[in-house]
Coordinates of C-alpha atoms in Angstrom, one line a residue:
M1 CA 14.5 -25.2 -39.2
S2 CA 11.3 -23.4 -39.3
S3 CA 10.3 -25.0 -35.9
E4 CA 13.7 -24.0 -34.4
T5 CA 13.4 -20.2 -35.5
T6 CA 9.9 -20.1 -34.2
N7 CA 11.0 -21.5 -30.7
S8 CA 13.9 -18.9 -30.5
G9 CA 11.6 -16.3 -31.5
G10 CA 9.2 -17.3 -28.6
S11 CA 12.0 -17.2 -26.1
S12 CA 12.9 -13.8 -27.1
I13 CA 9.5 -12.5 -26.9
N14 CA 9.1 -14.0 -23.5
F15 CA 12.4 -12.5 -22.6
G16 CA 11.4 -9.2 -23.8
S17 CA 8.1 -9.4 -22.0
L18 CA 9.7 -10.1 -18.8
I19 CA 12.3 -7.2 -18.7
R20 CA 9.3 -4.9 -20.0
R21 CA 7.1 -5.6 -17.2
P22 CA 7.7 -3.2 -14.4
E23 CA 7.9 -5.4 -11.4
A24 CA 11.0 -7.2 -13.0
G25 CA 13.4 -5.3 -11.3
T26 CA 11.4 -5.4 -8.0
L27 CA 11.5 -9.1 -8.1
L28 CA 14.9 -9.3 -8.3
G29 CA 15.5 -6.7 -5.5
T30 CA 13.4 -8.7 -3.2
I31 CA 15.0 -11.9 -4.0
V32 CA 18.4 -10.1 -3.1
V33 CA 17.5 -8.1 0.2
Y34 CA 16.1 -11.6 1.4
I35 CA 19.1 -13.6 0.6
F36 CA 21.3 -10.7 2.3
F37 CA 19.2 -10.6 5.4
A38 CA 18.9 -14.3 5.7
S39 CA 22.6 -14.9 5.6
M40 CA 23.1 -12.5 8.3
G41 CA 19.8 -13.2 10.6
G42 CA 20.4 -17.0 10.6
E43 CA 17.7 -19.7 11.2
V44 CA 15.6 -17.3 13.3
F45 CA 15.2 -15.1 10.2
V46 CA 14.5 -17.8 7.9
G47 CA 12.2 -19.4 10.1
A48 CA 8.7 -18.6 11.5
P49 CA 9.5 -15.6 13.6
G50 CA 11.3 -13.9 10.9
W51 CA 8.8 -14.6 8.3
S52 CA 5.8 -13.5 10.6
S53 CA 7.6 -10.3 11.5
F54 CA 8.0 -9.0 7.9
L55 CA 4.7 -10.6 6.7
N56 CA 2.8 -8.8 9.5
M57 CA 4.4 -5.6 8.7
A58 CA 3.9 -6.0 4.9
A59 CA 0.3 -6.8 5.2
E60 CA -0.5 -3.5 7.3
V61 CA 1.6 -1.2 4.9
G62 CA 0.5 -3.2 1.8
I63 CA -3.1 -2.8 2.6
I64 CA -2.6 1.2 2.2
A65 CA 0.1 0.8 -0.3
L66 CA -2.1 -0.8 -3.1
P67 CA -4.7 1.9 -3.2
V68 CA -1.9 4.6 -2.8
G69 CA -0.3 2.8 -5.9
L70 CA -3.6 3.0 -7.9
L71 CA -3.7 6.8 -7.0
M72 CA -0.1 7.4 -8.2
I73 CA -0.5 5.5 -11.2
A74 CA -3.2 7.7 -12.0
G75 CA -0.9 10.7 -11.2
E76 CA -2.2 11.6 -7.9
L77 CA -0.9 11.7 -4.4
D78 CA -2.8 11.0 -1.1
L79 CA -0.8 11.9 2.3
S80 CA -3.7 12.1 4.5
V81 CA -3.6 8.2 4.9
G82 CA -1.4 8.5 8.1
S83 CA -4.2 10.7 9.7
V84 CA -7.2 8.6 8.6
L85 CA -5.6 5.4 10.2
P86 CA -5.7 6.9 13.7
A87 CA -9.1 8.5 13.1
A88 CA -10.5 5.3 12.2
S89 CA -8.9 3.2 15.3
L90 CA -10.4 6.1 17.6
T91 CA -13.8 6.1 16.1
T92 CA -13.9 2.4 16.4
A93 CA -12.8 2.6 20.0
L94 CA -15.1 5.4 21.1
I95 CA -18.1 4.1 19.7
S96 CA -17.6 0.4 20.8
G97 CA -15.4 1.2 24.0
H98 CA -16.2 4.3 25.5
Y99 CA -19.9 4.1 24.6
D100 CA -19.9 0.3 24.6
L101 CA -21.8 -0.2 21.6
P102 CA -21.6 -3.5 19.4
T103 CA -18.2 -3.9 17.7
W104 CA -19.8 -4.1 14.4
M105 CA -21.2 -0.4 14.8
G106 CA -17.6 0.7 15.9
I107 CA -16.2 -1.0 12.7
L108 CA -18.5 0.6 10.3
G109 CA -18.1 3.9 12.2
G110 CA -14.0 3.6 11.5
L111 CA -14.3 2.5 8.0
S112 CA -16.9 5.4 7.0
V113 CA -14.1 7.8 8.3
G114 CA -11.7 6.9 5.7
L115 CA -14.6 6.9 3.2
L116 CA -15.6 10.4 4.2
V117 CA -12.0 11.7 3.9
G118 CA -11.4 10.1 0.6
L119 CA -14.7 11.6 -0.7
V120 CA -13.6 15.2 0.3
N121 CA -10.1 14.6 -1.1
G122 CA -11.4 13.4 -4.3
L123 CA -14.0 16.4 -4.4
L124 CA -11.4 18.8 -3.6
V125 CA -8.9 17.5 -6.1
T126 CA -11.4 17.2 -8.8
R127 CA -13.3 20.5 -8.3
T128 CA -10.1 22.8 -7.8
T129 CA -6.6 23.3 -9.4
I130 CA -4.7 22.8 -6.4
P131 CA -2.5 20.1 -6.6
S132 CA -3.2 16.8 -4.8
L133 CA -0.3 16.9 -2.6
I134 CA -1.3 20.3 -1.0
I135 CA -4.8 19.4 -0.6
T136 CA -4.0 16.0 1.0
I137 CA -1.4 17.5 3.3
G138 CA -4.4 20.1 4.3
T139 CA -6.8 17.1 4.9
M140 CA -4.1 15.3 6.7
F141 CA -3.6 18.0 9.4
G142 CA -7.5 18.8 9.6
V143 CA -8.1 15.1 10.5
M144 CA -5.3 15.1 13.0
G145 CA -6.8 18.0 14.7
L146 CA -10.2 16.9 14.7
T147 CA -9.0 13.2 15.9
L148 CA -7.2 14.9 18.9
G149 CA -9.8 17.4 19.8
F150 CA -12.6 15.1 19.7
T151 CA -10.8 12.1 21.7
V152 CA -10.1 14.7 24.4
L153 CA -13.7 16.1 24.4
I154 CA -15.2 12.8 24.8
A155 CA -12.6 10.3 26.4
G156 CA -10.6 12.9 28.2
S157 CA -7.4 11.4 26.9
T158 CA -5.6 10.8 24.0
G159 CA -5.9 7.1 24.1
V160 CA -9.1 4.9 24.3
F161 CA -9.4 1.0 25.1
M162 CA -11.9 -1.4 24.0
T163 CA -12.9 -5.1 24.1
P164 CA -14.1 -6.5 20.9
D165 CA -16.3 -9.3 20.5
P166 CA -14.9 -12.7 19.7
L167 CA -16.0 -13.0 16.0
A168 CA -14.6 -9.6 15.2
K169 CA -11.2 -10.3 16.9
S170 CA -11.2 -13.4 14.9
L171 CA -11.7 -11.9 11.7
L172 CA -9.8 -8.7 11.9
G173 CA -7.5 -8.8 15.0
Q174 CA -6.5 -12.5 15.4
F175 CA -2.8 -13.9 15.6
I176 CA -2.8 -17.1 13.7
G177 CA -0.4 -19.7 15.6
G178 CA 0.7 -16.9 17.8
M179 CA 2.6 -15.1 15.5
F180 CA 0.8 -14.5 12.1
Q181 CA -1.6 -11.7 11.9
V182 CA -5.1 -12.6 10.1
T183 CA -4.3 -9.2 8.3
M184 CA -2.0 -10.8 6.3
F185 CA -4.9 -13.0 4.5
W186 CA -6.9 -9.8 3.8
W187 CA -3.8 -8.0 2.3
F188 CA -3.7 -11.0 -0.3
G189 CA -7.6 -10.7 -0.6
F190 CA -6.9 -6.9 -1.2
A191 CA -4.1 -7.6 -3.9
A192 CA -6.3 -10.1 -5.7
V193 CA -9.3 -7.6 -6.0
I194 CA -7.0 -4.8 -7.1
Y195 CA -5.2 -6.8 -9.5
F196 CA -8.5 -7.5 -11.2
F197 CA -9.5 -4.3 -11.2
L198 CA -6.2 -2.8 -12.4
H199 CA -5.0 -5.5 -15.1
M200 CA -8.2 -7.2 -16.0
S201 CA -11.0 -5.2 -15.9
P202 CA -11.8 -2.0 -18.4
W203 CA -11.6 0.5 -15.3
G204 CA -7.8 -0.5 -15.1
N205 CA -7.1 1.1 -18.7
W206 CA -8.9 4.3 -17.5
V207 CA -6.7 4.5 -14.5
F208 CA -3.5 4.4 -16.7
A209 CA -5.1 6.9 -19.4
I210 CA -5.6 9.3 -16.6
G211 CA -1.9 8.8 -15.7
G212 CA -0.7 9.5 -19.1
D213 CA -2.9 12.4 -20.0
R214 CA -5.9 13.3 -18.0
E215 CA -7.1 15.7 -20.7
S216 CA -6.8 13.2 -23.5
A217 CA -8.5 10.5 -21.2
R218 CA -11.3 13.1 -20.5
N219 CA -11.9 13.7 -24.4
A220 CA -11.9 10.2 -25.0
G221 CA -14.8 9.9 -22.7
I222 CA -13.5 8.7 -19.4
P223 CA -15.4 9.8 -16.4
T224 CA -12.1 11.0 -14.8
N225 CA -13.5 13.0 -11.8
K226 CA -15.5 9.9 -10.6
L227 CA -12.9 7.5 -11.0
T228 CA -10.4 9.9 -9.3
I229 CA -12.9 10.6 -6.5
G230 CA -13.5 6.6 -6.3
L231 CA -9.5 6.0 -6.0
Y232 CA -9.3 8.5 -3.2
M233 CA -12.1 6.9 -1.3
L234 CA -10.5 3.6 -1.8
S235 CA -7.3 4.7 -0.7
G236 CA -9.0 6.5 2.7
F237 CA -10.6 3.1 3.0
G238 CA -7.5 1.0 3.2
A239 CA -6.1 3.2 5.6
A240 CA -9.4 2.9 8.0
F241 CA -9.4 -0.8 7.3
V242 CA -5.9 -1.0 8.9
G243 CA -6.8 1.3 11.8
V244 CA -9.9 -0.8 12.6
S245 CA -7.6 -4.0 12.5
Q246 CA -5.1 -2.7 14.5
V247 CA -7.5 -1.3 17.3
L248 CA -9.3 -5.1 17.4
T249 CA -5.6 -6.7 17.4
F250 CA -4.3 -4.3 20.4
Q251 CA -7.7 -3.4 21.8
S252 CA -6.5 0.3 22.3
A253 CA -6.1 3.3 20.1
Q254 CA -3.8 6.1 20.2
V255 CA -4.0 9.7 18.6
A256 CA -0.1 9.8 17.9
A257 CA -0.3 6.8 15.6
G258 CA -0.3 6.1 11.7
Q259 CA 2.5 8.9 10.8
A260 CA 5.1 6.2 9.7
F261 CA 2.5 4.6 7.0
I262 CA 2.5 8.0 5.1
F263 CA 5.9 7.9 3.3
N264 CA 6.4 3.8 3.9
S265 CA 3.6 3.3 1.4
I266 CA 4.8 5.4 -0.9
M267 CA 8.4 3.9 -0.8
C268 CA 6.6 0.5 -1.2
V269 CA 4.9 2.0 -4.1
V270 CA 8.0 3.6 -5.8
I271 CA 10.1 0.5 -4.9
G272 CA 7.6 -1.4 -6.8
G273 CA 8.1 0.1 -10.0
V274 CA 5.4 2.7 -10.0
L275 CA 6.4 5.9 -12.0
M276 CA 5.8 9.0 -9.8
T277 CA 4.9 10.9 -12.9
G278 CA 1.9 8.4 -13.3
G279 CA 0.7 6.2 -16.2
A280 CA 2.8 3.0 -15.2
G281 CA 2.9 0.5 -12.8
S282 CA 1.4 -2.8 -11.5
V283 CA 0.0 -4.6 -8.6
I284 CA 2.3 -7.4 -8.4
G285 CA 5.1 -4.9 -8.3
I286 CA 3.6 -2.8 -5.5
V287 CA 3.3 -6.3 -3.4
F288 CA 7.2 -7.1 -4.1
G289 CA 8.1 -3.6 -3.3
T290 CA 5.9 -3.8 0.1
L291 CA 8.0 -7.2 0.8
T292 CA 11.4 -5.6 0.1
F293 CA 10.6 -2.7 2.2
A294 CA 9.2 -5.0 5.2
I295 CA 12.2 -7.5 4.6
V296 CA 14.8 -4.7 5.0
N297 CA 13.0 -3.1 8.0
Q298 CA 12.9 -6.1 10.0
G299 CA 16.1 -7.8 8.8
I300 CA 17.9 -5.1 10.3
F301 CA 16.7 -6.2 13.6
F302 CA 17.3 -10.0 13.2
S303 CA 20.9 -9.2 11.7
G304 CA 22.0 -7.3 14.7
L305 CA 23.0 -4.4 12.6
D306 CA 22.6 -0.6 14.3
P307 CA 19.2 0.4 13.9
N308 CA 20.5 3.8 13.2
Y309 CA 21.8 2.4 9.9
G310 CA 18.1 1.3 9.1
S311 CA 17.3 4.7 7.3
I312 CA 20.5 4.8 5.1
I313 CA 19.8 1.3 4.1
I314 CA 15.9 1.9 3.3
G315 CA 17.1 5.1 1.6
A316 CA 19.6 3.6 -0.4
L317 CA 17.3 0.8 -1.5
L318 CA 14.9 3.3 -2.7
L319 CA 17.2 5.1 -5.0
I320 CA 18.5 1.7 -6.4
A321 CA 15.1 0.7 -6.7
V322 CA 14.2 3.7 -8.8
M323 CA 17.4 3.4 -11.1
S324 CA 17.1 -0.2 -11.8
N325 CA 13.3 0.1 -12.8
D326 CA 14.6 2.8 -15.1
T327 CA 17.4 0.5 -16.4
F328 CA 14.7 -2.2 -17.0
R329 CA 12.6 0.0 -19.0
K330 CA 15.3 1.2 -21.1
L331 CA 16.5 -2.4 -21.9
A332 CA 13.1 -3.2 -22.7
L333 CA 12.7 -0.1 -25.2
T334 CA 16.2 -1.1 -26.6
Y335 CA 15.2 -4.6 -27.3
A336 CA 11.8 -3.8 -28.7
T337 CA 13.6 -1.0 -31.1
K338 CA 15.9 -4.0 -32.3
K339 CA 13.1 -6.3 -32.8
K340 CA 11.6 -3.7 -35.4

């Protein structure tokens, strides 16, 4: 009898822990949208062409969404990622294409752009009282203008071509089996590293603490300014990494690229259960949110639906995801109260 009670309690505890997790609603949403578009897209969508299309998209958006998600958990925003991506691409192309220097120098140059913009964002956010939304909008337009001006001044056009060396191409710009971008594996690696950082290391608790109450976190001895600057540099690095991988994949860079990543990354994070107010979220939820967004985005094409309905479906998905995440949290809190 005692054993049965214990097992029953254990099952209840497991159920309570499951619905309490921020990614619970997102996982359910991912399954639902995949089944929906699989039924409409047929064998092509459930086969390699369909999987490669949404995984390739998820990988690029996901590498940016992960650090953006960390910032949102810490109560901050970064809209400059949309300008960092083309800036990094063009820096790489100018160094290794226009000036014909080694590819690794171009890659380092492109990644350095992301780190520098992240450093500027972090310093401005921590040393002023201006909201991060306004600061990163300002740096976004500033980087866009500098990218356009320098590209036209140096190359005489808004696009630059380059031919990467075989090793760099295979590591960052290769298509596996002719369909799957190697960036997909980098996304998995990024997710694993950031999962360890957020959920298994002491620094993760600091991120949640900053998002919950920055002043209390500072009073508790947490280096809030240094951590915030580091998170912005990580966000810039993620956007620059995607920009570098794009120029190595397609062997060209354009000024007018990357703007869609601004709101796409934020949508993936919110769909993944991260609160806009900060202090709550998970890496697994962000990964599922990215997959959900990519499945919907590419599923519209494979299902033959009117592309004009795409924005409506994605907007509805965002609202449903937010409401379902709130519902799961309320259920968890109610369950916890009853257990007491």
